Amino acid sequence: MSTAVEATHHDAHHDHKPSGIGRWLFTTNHKDIGSMYLLFSLTMFFVGGAMAMVIRAELFQPGLQLVDPHFFNQMTTVHGLVMIFGAVMPAFTGLANWMVPMMIGAPDMALPRMNNWSFWILPFAFMILLGSLFMEGGGPAFGWTAYAPLSTSYSSDSTALFVFSVHIMGISSIMGAINVIVTIMNMRAPGMNYMKMPLFVWTWFITAFLLIAVMPVLAGAVTMMLTDKYFGTSFFDAAGGGDPVMYQHIFWFFGHPEVYIMILPSFGIISAIIPAFTRKRLFGYSSMVYATAAIALLSFLVWAHHMFTTGMPVFAELFFMYCTMLIAVPTGVKVFNWVATMWKGSMTFETPMLFALAFVILFTIGGFSGLMLAITPVDFQYHDTYFVVAHFHYVLVTGAIFSVMAAAYYWLPKWTGHMYDSTLAKTHFWTSVISVNVLFFPMHFAGLAGMPRRIPDYATQFADVNQITSIGGFAFGLSQLIFLWVVIKCVKGGEKADAKPWEGAEGLEWTVPSPAPYHTFEKPPKVD
Amino acid sequence: MKPLWALLAMLSLPASAESQLNLTKGVTEVSNRVYDLHMTIFYICCAIGVVVFGLMFISMIRHRKSKNPKPANFHENVKVEIAWTIIPLLILVGMAIPATTTLIAMEDTSEADVTIQVTGSQWKWHYKYFENDVEFFSRLATQQEQINNKFTKSENYLLEVDRPLVIPTDRKVRFLVTSDDVIHSWWVPDFAVKKDANPGFINETWTKVDEPGIYRGQCAELCGKDHGFMPVVVIAKEPAEYEKWITDIEAKQEAARQREQELLSMEMSKEELMDLGEKVYNSTCAACHQPNGQGVNGVFPALAGSGVAVDPEAKSKHIDIVVNGVSGTAMQAFGQQLSMQELAAVITYERNAWGNETGDLIQAADINKVMNQ
Ligand code: HEM
Ligand SMILES: [Cu+2]
């Protein structure tokens, strides 16, 4: 599709980077910032994972053995927040920082100084959030959704810190999103029109608009929460003329687009990897773009499907049911396109491809349970049970997280200049994919059989299912240490990677040497 | 492929396999329709899954590089792409039709025979029958020792209550669902009824049960620390038996109210007050303030050695807090939940237990004074 005419040897001469701690603190280089985001995300993945292990250990058997219910609620809440805002979103932002400029032939992000800020405020946000766990009365314990009035009248004083940290996360995301949009609109190499952009760039472009649209909504919701709790307003307090269900409307108007924020970039990643290892062009490029845009638009019309049991009028329930079901159509188009890309291809199964294939199958399973959840009358039975927990972990873990892993394995040679240990990487894949299903698949059954979510103890009939689930959980947790090992090993050394280590890979990022020099594309490449 | 293994592993589990793995069919017409809808959609998803994953696996086997070194060249086909937009759309319409009719049936709360108000609060349910002068609280009946693994767990561990809701079979029972504090959700899977209990607002739902029996459910909305310990138990009785039950309980509650009035002029001894007080404390107050009165730092205030419970001046404030609650906090108004005698006893207990030494005795008459202020 495109060729670069960059004089790479010229680059090599003045590819010096600043040294010492200052390089990282003050850097405006998109690659450094990308690496820091990815490292931060990996750290948070392990922090949130440790909390998940606490949850699964407590649920290993009926009865309370390790933690008290109040602490259990703090663990589920902070696990959810850390995974969403600390692991998945920063991972995608890290990938965007690294790859978007390289994919569109730009030397850096458009607003590099802001880029530095949007990263560095994140560690503070999470220090505040995690620090609140050590406060008197404990950290947030009202679920990541923070429904009022549990979060207003009935929460501990760490709520103020929770709100503050969410504000910072939101500011960071918005700054990151603005940067992505400006970069994509202004810095594309000559000749790269919109319909020639790689899909990862497209999906991030759309994601960034979603972020800008909804993060202020979240900020508004938590601010109202804060004033209700501390300044005597009653937005969500019926006694003062407010309405607790309004909180849910506002929250999910943010929350539903948010779940697409966590999956659209995955679609872009998978649309890069499958063609590369199939040695065949992506099937239906333009319908992929339209489908992504359609999903993003629909995501604003379906928020109330999280609220079917709150007592909405029946016509509202019908409207939100129909809209939600509709999302299955563009999502289906994407899956069919990936399958059609594989069809009659010439496939090999390197680690990124393995993760991408697992993504397609497991994300689709998550999509099926999503479709089931869309059917309002049945959702009354599924809602707030482990069926939902199974559903969203299929889309978040085997969807979002698997795509990030696929991306890491795909671009690691480009980032580090080394090939990773592929035996180890494949071991990571197989242990992960098996354990993740042992972990989350039985949760469907627990939910159908009637186990509510967010409970620290359960009736004895759910014991077997929970035991299997917990064993899967520990295995999945341990498997991720292999990932850490692969990454560390690859950063430290290993077989030299070619500029284009994957035979079928396409795109401007493969036209620069590996590791990618500190400064790339100072002269824009030409795209035809 | 992997999920299939897990599925097989699950199927080989011992006993009660059916109820462990799937939605219940339930015992109402609506719950049966919901079950059918669930199975229909499940089968459709499976069918689509078989086709999509099947094609993928065929492709992975036949179109690998070793078998097919030269990839094909196609990357677009408008006809195919339109087909796989339209066909799923039609399938969705096919699903939406039964879903719509079922939903409309579920939401029709008109013409009920019996109306019951269900109020959630941390962490119990309150039931109030509109046609009769009957109301009561329903709490978890599982002993704390079972939860803490000291005693063996009973058969209905965590799914048993002290006073279950009783409803008639073959009658349309309407529920008005609301809450005293945070949002709860009243859920009985066998009826396919789940409705949020929102403070300050009333939601409606209904059921018509075909078979007599005991049906169990749980609160389904995170409502604080004891969210996992808030079961719902409903007993459905034949209409005649139900009538007998409700008139019995009505008479009993009336008698209790009269006894309560008589008690107002009676003084209880310290031993009696402390004995009853300890029982009430452990069943009602200890969940938050802890059995030793120490509370939970930063969440629930301690009573032992601090605050109103040790302040000799604060006797009436203490009564007021227990009777009327503290608005905006987890401290509920127990005035409606406990009898005056129980209230008097528990306040006496709090003022004289765990080393508290106010020496105050509270009598039912003191409570009555605060209540009628
Ligand atoms: C090691 C893998 C993981 C395990 C074992 C795990 C396990 C769990 C468990 C047991 C719960 C509590 C469910 C409940 O009681 O409601 C939970 C909640 C949740 N998890 Fe995970 N999880 C994992 C990874 C992830 C990841 C990667 C994400 C996000 C990308 C995620 C997002 C969430 C969210 C949003 C919640 C809901 C929190 C809430 O109820 O407020 N989890 N997880
Ligand atoms: Cu509840």
Tab-separated table of N, CA and C and ligand atoms in Angstrom, chain B residues 184 219 221 223 227 230, ligand 2:
chain	number	residue	atom	x	y	z
B	184	HIS	N	-31.580	-1.444	46.446
B	184	HIS	CA	-31.512	-2.906	46.509
B	184	HIS	C	-32.261	-3.425	45.293
B	219	CYS	N	-30.984	-10.430	47.145
B	219	CYS	CA	-30.836	-9.052	46.695
B	219	CYS	C	-29.838	-9.039	45.539
B	221	GLU	N	-28.503	-6.091	43.976
B	221	GLU	CA	-27.851	-4.816	43.688
B	221	GLU	C	-26.918	-4.536	44.851
B	223	CYS	N	-25.427	-3.284	47.823
B	223	CYS	CA	-26.104	-2.377	48.756
B	223	CYS	C	-25.295	-2.211	50.021
B	227	HIS	N	-24.457	-7.047	51.451
B	227	HIS	CA	-25.233	-7.314	50.233
B	227	HIS	C	-25.380	-8.806	49.977
B	230	MET	N	-28.603	-11.068	52.079
B	230	MET	CA	-29.927	-10.447	52.060
B	230	MET	C	-30.885	-11.275	51.212
C	2	CU	CU	-29.647	-5.181	49.135
